Tab-separated table of C-alpha atoms in Angstrom:
chain	number	residue	atom	x	y	z
A	1	MET	CA	26.830	-138.404	23.049
A	2	THR	CA	29.992	-139.722	24.459
A	3	SER	CA	28.205	-142.039	26.906
A	4	ALA	CA	26.923	-144.159	24.043
A	5	PHE	CA	30.238	-144.660	22.553
A	6	VAL	CA	31.025	-147.943	23.617
A	7	PRO	CA	27.522	-149.556	23.101
A	8	LEU	CA	27.388	-147.975	19.753
A	9	LEU	CA	30.701	-149.363	18.752
A	10	THR	CA	29.781	-152.627	20.162
A	11	ALA	CA	26.684	-152.669	18.088
A	12	LEU	CA	28.667	-151.910	15.019
A	13	VAL	CA	31.409	-154.462	15.558
A	14	PHE	CA	28.461	-157.136	16.139
A	15	LEU	CA	26.813	-156.028	12.708
A	16	CYS	CA	30.020	-156.472	10.932
A	17	LEU	CA	30.735	-159.908	12.418
A	18	ALA	CA	27.268	-161.051	11.611
A	19	GLN	CA	27.647	-159.569	7.968
A	20	GLU	CA	30.965	-161.681	7.686
A	21	SER	CA	29.128	-164.822	8.859
A	22	ARG	CA	26.515	-164.463	6.208
A	23	ALA	CA	29.203	-163.762	3.716
A	24	THR	CA	29.618	-167.681	3.154
A	25	PRO	CA	30.429	-169.014	-0.259
A	26	ALA	CA	27.569	-171.136	-1.763
A	27	PRO	CA	27.596	-174.857	-0.884
A	28	SER	CA	29.929	-177.017	-3.107
A	29	ALA	CA	29.908	-180.924	-3.682
A	30	ASP	CA	32.319	-181.125	-0.889
A	31	ALA	CA	30.002	-179.073	1.541
A	32	PRO	CA	29.965	-181.882	4.278
A	33	GLN	CA	33.754	-181.824	4.555
A	34	GLU	CA	34.123	-178.003	4.326
A	35	ALA	CA	31.552	-177.570	7.013
A	36	ALA	CA	33.474	-180.193	9.332
A	37	ARG	CA	36.721	-178.034	8.652
A	38	ARG	CA	34.958	-174.825	9.264
A	39	GLU	CA	36.512	-173.133	12.182
A	40	LEU	CA	33.933	-171.785	14.870
A	41	ARG	CA	35.223	-168.099	15.450
A	42	GLN	CA	32.589	-166.791	17.820
A	43	VAL	CA	30.894	-167.535	21.326
A	44	ILE	CA	27.688	-165.492	22.014
A	45	PHE	CA	26.349	-165.713	25.219
A	46	GLY	CA	23.299	-164.429	27.556
A	47	SER	CA	22.352	-164.535	31.324
A	48	SER	CA	19.714	-163.409	33.625
A	49	GLU	CA	19.722	-163.552	37.480
A	50	VAL	CA	17.382	-162.943	40.435
A	51	ALA	CA	18.952	-162.108	43.584
A	52	GLY	CA	16.640	-160.844	46.389
A	53	GLY	CA	14.957	-157.829	45.126
A	54	SER	CA	17.375	-157.232	42.089
A	55	VAL	CA	17.055	-158.816	38.531
A	56	PHE	CA	20.114	-158.599	36.287
A	57	LEU	CA	20.485	-159.339	32.397
A	58	GLY	CA	23.721	-159.742	30.426
A	59	SER	CA	24.736	-160.660	26.784
A	60	GLY	CA	27.925	-160.456	24.808
A	61	PHE	CA	30.216	-162.433	22.500
A	62	LYS	CA	33.912	-163.531	22.304
A	63	ARG	CA	35.496	-163.303	18.977
A	64	ALA	CA	38.860	-165.199	18.139
A	65	LEU	CA	40.904	-162.780	16.162
A	66	ALA	CA	42.960	-165.529	14.614
A	67	GLY	CA	41.777	-169.121	14.108
A	68	SER	CA	39.202	-170.872	15.953
A	69	VAL	CA	37.403	-169.570	19.353
A	70	ASP	CA	38.757	-172.910	20.991
A	71	ALA	CA	42.272	-172.517	19.984
A	72	GLN	CA	45.015	-170.578	21.769
A	73	GLY	CA	45.202	-167.033	20.203
A	74	PRO	CA	44.221	-163.070	20.485
A	75	ILE	CA	40.361	-162.511	21.232
A	76	MET	CA	37.818	-159.775	21.195
A	77	MET	CA	35.118	-159.512	23.820
A	78	SER	CA	31.829	-157.515	24.214
A	79	LEU	CA	30.023	-157.263	27.462
A	80	SER	CA	26.588	-155.575	28.020
A	81	GLY	CA	24.375	-155.683	31.190
A	82	ALA	CA	21.435	-154.132	32.849
A	83	GLY	CA	20.002	-154.449	36.245
A	84	ALA	CA	17.005	-153.370	38.374
A	85	THR	CA	17.103	-153.087	41.994
A	86	GLY	CA	14.255	-152.401	44.404
A	87	GLU	CA	15.166	-149.271	46.523
A	88	SER	CA	13.510	-148.523	50.106
A	89	PHE	CA	12.023	-145.153	50.233
A	90	ALA	CA	10.340	-143.363	53.005
A	91	GLY	CA	7.307	-141.520	51.896
A	92	PRO	CA	4.659	-139.145	53.709
A	93	ALA	CA	3.633	-140.153	57.193
A	94	GLY	CA	6.485	-142.595	57.451
A	95	ILE	CA	5.057	-145.060	54.892
A	96	ARG	CA	7.753	-146.940	52.955
A	97	PHE	CA	7.744	-147.626	49.208
A	98	VAL	CA	10.097	-149.691	47.214
A	99	GLN	CA	11.015	-147.743	43.942
A	100	PRO	CA	12.951	-149.738	41.173
A	101	ARG	CA	16.511	-148.357	40.314
A	102	LEU	CA	18.264	-149.081	37.124
A	103	SER	CA	21.783	-149.607	35.925
A	104	GLN	CA	23.374	-150.175	32.700
A	105	SER	CA	27.057	-151.031	31.725
A	106	SER	CA	29.070	-151.879	28.412
A	107	ALA	CA	32.631	-153.057	27.574
A	108	LEU	CA	34.752	-153.776	24.737
A	109	LEU	CA	37.890	-155.908	25.611
A	110	PHE	CA	40.829	-157.202	23.973
A	111	GLY	CA	43.026	-159.929	25.171
A	112	TYR	CA	44.564	-163.479	24.580
A	113	GLN	CA	43.813	-167.108	25.589
A	114	TRP	CA	46.211	-169.767	26.341
A	115	MET	CA	45.235	-173.561	25.830
A	116	GLY	CA	47.295	-176.415	27.400
A	117	GLU	CA	47.201	-179.558	29.439
A	118	PHE	CA	46.364	-177.333	32.450
A	119	GLY	CA	43.237	-176.269	30.552
A	120	VAL	CA	42.325	-172.634	29.464
A	121	LEU	CA	43.502	-169.417	30.734
A	122	MET	CA	42.036	-166.219	29.220
A	123	LEU	CA	43.014	-162.453	30.010
A	124	ALA	CA	41.334	-159.261	28.609
A	125	ALA	CA	40.996	-155.633	29.187
A	126	GLY	CA	39.509	-152.578	27.364
A	127	PRO	CA	37.307	-149.577	27.719
A	128	GLU	CA	33.946	-149.571	29.685
A	129	ILE	CA	31.042	-147.218	30.528
A	130	ALA	CA	28.597	-147.671	33.301
A	131	ARG	CA	25.672	-145.552	34.705
A	132	GLU	CA	23.099	-145.870	37.158
A	133	GLN	CA	19.882	-144.423	38.683
A	134	GLN	CA	19.941	-142.842	42.332
A	135	LEU	CA	16.590	-141.664	44.109
A	136	ASP	CA	16.124	-137.864	44.645
A	137	ARG	CA	14.475	-136.579	47.683
A	138	PHE	CA	11.145	-137.270	46.283
A	139	GLY	CA	11.698	-141.026	45.682
A	140	MET	CA	12.075	-140.708	41.897
A	141	PRO	CA	14.991	-142.294	39.985
A	142	ARG	CA	17.226	-139.971	38.142
A	143	TRP	CA	20.060	-141.033	35.865
A	144	GLN	CA	23.598	-140.135	37.123
A	145	PRO	CA	26.385	-138.960	34.775
A	146	ALA	CA	27.966	-141.795	32.960
A	147	ARG	CA	31.246	-143.100	34.468
A	148	ARG	CA	34.125	-144.365	32.244
A	149	GLY	CA	37.058	-146.518	33.057
A	150	VAL	CA	38.956	-149.840	31.969
A	151	GLY	CA	37.385	-153.154	32.720
A	152	PHE	CA	39.463	-156.422	33.240
A	153	ILE	CA	38.687	-160.115	33.230
A	154	ALA	CA	40.701	-163.240	33.987
A	155	GLU	CA	39.283	-166.606	33.702
A	156	VAL	CA	40.703	-170.159	34.142
A	157	TRP	CA	39.101	-173.497	33.348
A	158	THR	CA	40.837	-176.676	34.320
A	159	GLU	CA	39.785	-180.423	34.500
A	160	PRO	CA	42.435	-181.847	37.019
A	161	TRP	CA	41.172	-185.258	37.059
A	162	SER	CA	38.654	-187.470	35.185
A	163	GLN	CA	35.001	-186.059	35.328
A	164	THR	CA	36.137	-183.195	37.337
A	165	MET	CA	36.389	-179.490	36.814
A	166	ALA	CA	37.591	-176.185	38.546
A	167	GLN	CA	36.937	-172.606	37.476
A	168	ALA	CA	37.922	-169.220	38.578
A	169	THR	CA	36.892	-165.896	37.300
A	170	LEU	CA	37.801	-162.342	38.432
A	171	THR	CA	36.507	-159.253	37.041
A	172	VAL	CA	37.624	-155.658	37.841
A	173	SER	CA	35.573	-152.518	36.804
A	174	GLY	CA	37.094	-149.086	36.824
A	175	ALA	CA	33.982	-147.387	35.693
A	176	ARG	CA	31.905	-149.059	38.599
A	177	GLY	CA	34.831	-149.136	40.972
A	178	SER	CA	33.957	-152.822	41.833
A	179	ILE	CA	35.560	-156.335	41.993
A	180	TRP	CA	33.655	-159.548	41.448
A	181	GLY	CA	35.162	-162.910	41.715
A	182	ARG	CA	34.032	-166.605	41.506
A	183	VAL	CA	35.450	-169.927	42.196
A	184	ALA	CA	33.472	-173.265	41.489
A	185	ALA	CA	34.226	-176.990	41.327
A	186	GLY	CA	32.262	-179.763	40.159
A	187	TYR	CA	32.099	-183.526	39.272
A	188	ALA	CA	30.383	-184.813	36.176
A	189	PRO	CA	27.571	-187.472	36.870
A	190	PHE	CA	26.891	-187.447	33.180
A	191	GLU	CA	29.383	-186.822	30.225
A	192	ARG	CA	30.520	-183.074	30.280
A	193	VAL	CA	27.588	-182.175	32.916
A	194	PHE	CA	29.382	-180.665	36.133
A	195	LEU	CA	27.625	-180.414	39.459
A	196	GLY	CA	29.369	-178.871	42.370
A	197	PRO	CA	29.704	-176.111	44.939
A	198	GLU	CA	30.552	-172.238	43.900
A	199	ILE	CA	31.444	-169.234	46.124
A	200	SER	CA	31.622	-165.665	44.822
A	201	ALA	CA	32.325	-162.209	46.278
A	202	TYR	CA	31.505	-158.609	45.148
A	203	MET	CA	32.733	-155.312	46.630
A	204	ASP	CA	32.386	-151.609	45.408
A	205	ASP	CA	32.688	-148.478	47.510
A	206	GLY	CA	29.433	-148.937	49.130
A	207	TYR	CA	28.325	-152.503	49.145
A	208	GLU	CA	29.713	-155.957	49.886
A	209	GLU	CA	28.159	-159.437	49.339
A	210	LEU	CA	29.422	-163.069	49.451
A	211	ARG	CA	27.209	-165.978	47.721
A	212	PHE	CA	27.480	-169.575	48.674
A	213	GLY	CA	25.754	-171.959	46.222
A	214	LEU	CA	25.488	-174.949	43.841
A	215	HIS	CA	25.962	-175.019	40.005
A	216	LEU	CA	24.919	-177.105	37.238
A	217	THR	CA	27.268	-176.652	34.127
A	218	GLY	CA	27.561	-178.064	30.610
A	219	LEU	CA	23.594	-179.173	29.883
A	220	THR	CA	23.066	-178.833	26.432
A	221	LEU	CA	20.148	-178.608	23.889
A	222	GLY	CA	20.983	-178.467	20.284
A	223	PRO	CA	23.661	-175.894	19.720
A	224	PHE	CA	22.960	-174.369	23.056
A	225	THR	CA	25.026	-175.015	26.251
A	226	PHE	CA	23.620	-173.881	29.649
A	227	ARG	CA	24.854	-173.270	33.183
A	228	LEU	CA	22.052	-172.897	36.202
A	229	ASN	CA	23.232	-171.862	39.712
A	230	GLY	CA	21.641	-170.824	43.032
A	231	GLY	CA	22.247	-170.557	46.585
A	232	ILE	CA	22.460	-167.966	49.545
A	233	LEU	CA	23.351	-164.194	49.432
A	234	HIS	CA	24.989	-162.752	52.492
A	235	ALA	CA	25.565	-158.893	52.897
A	236	PRO	CA	26.715	-157.319	56.220
A	237	GLY	CA	23.867	-155.689	57.771
A	238	ARG	CA	21.208	-157.180	55.648
A	239	ARG	CA	19.083	-160.273	56.014
A	240	ASP	CA	20.233	-163.240	53.811
A	241	GLU	CA	18.592	-163.617	50.578
A	242	THR	CA	18.424	-166.295	47.920
A	243	TYR	CA	19.911	-165.937	44.199
A	244	PHE	CA	19.291	-167.743	40.971
A	245	GLY	CA	21.013	-167.636	37.690
A	246	PHE	CA	20.756	-168.778	34.130
A	247	GLN	CA	23.425	-168.591	31.478
A	248	THR	CA	23.618	-170.000	28.198
A	249	TYR	CA	26.001	-169.814	25.196
A	250	PHE	CA	26.420	-171.108	21.482
A	251	LYS	CA	29.405	-170.891	18.991
A	252	ILE	CA	28.973	-170.038	15.399
């Protein structure tokens, strides 16, 4: 029961926010002007990634607790993710099989974002829950007990010169015992569409990896903004593999 607390709380919070968004007064004669003045309070986002023999999906939202989501102030974030990894298993007569192994995580974070000439800085922390499957001696995936902890995220976005950007993100998961960080830079060949290199690193108790790649950030289609990335994944003791990612968000 308790392992479902954060996902359930996240769902309830999201439903309340959606209900608030629907509870908008009927349009008046000044509707165009009112719409122009209406503050966007939330960012809803999703992501997918293929890395070697693994697939990851993520979703969530960021909510401004006071004013616009594009303004300085307190924020709330919900993050949920799921993954599937192909695990090699030695069966009868030495025949090796690949068995999918699943993982899940959820977090509800509270923090603050600062706006200035330097760009945007965001810090947030809160409770999280993670669980994963392990293969038993027969090669069957079994869910392990849920692990709880405190999650932390820090992110900075800056545009130091005309048509350039730099971004750095750091996440620490107490539930998974992991650290992940990414640094990216880019140049805008088109307005607000940045192309450039990225490097990321991940580490937990039993696994480490480095990624080197390229990203394309800022493509838009209607209300949606997209980020595409891909490159090479290097993990010690393993063959190098490729990764591809797709992220999108929209504001409401």
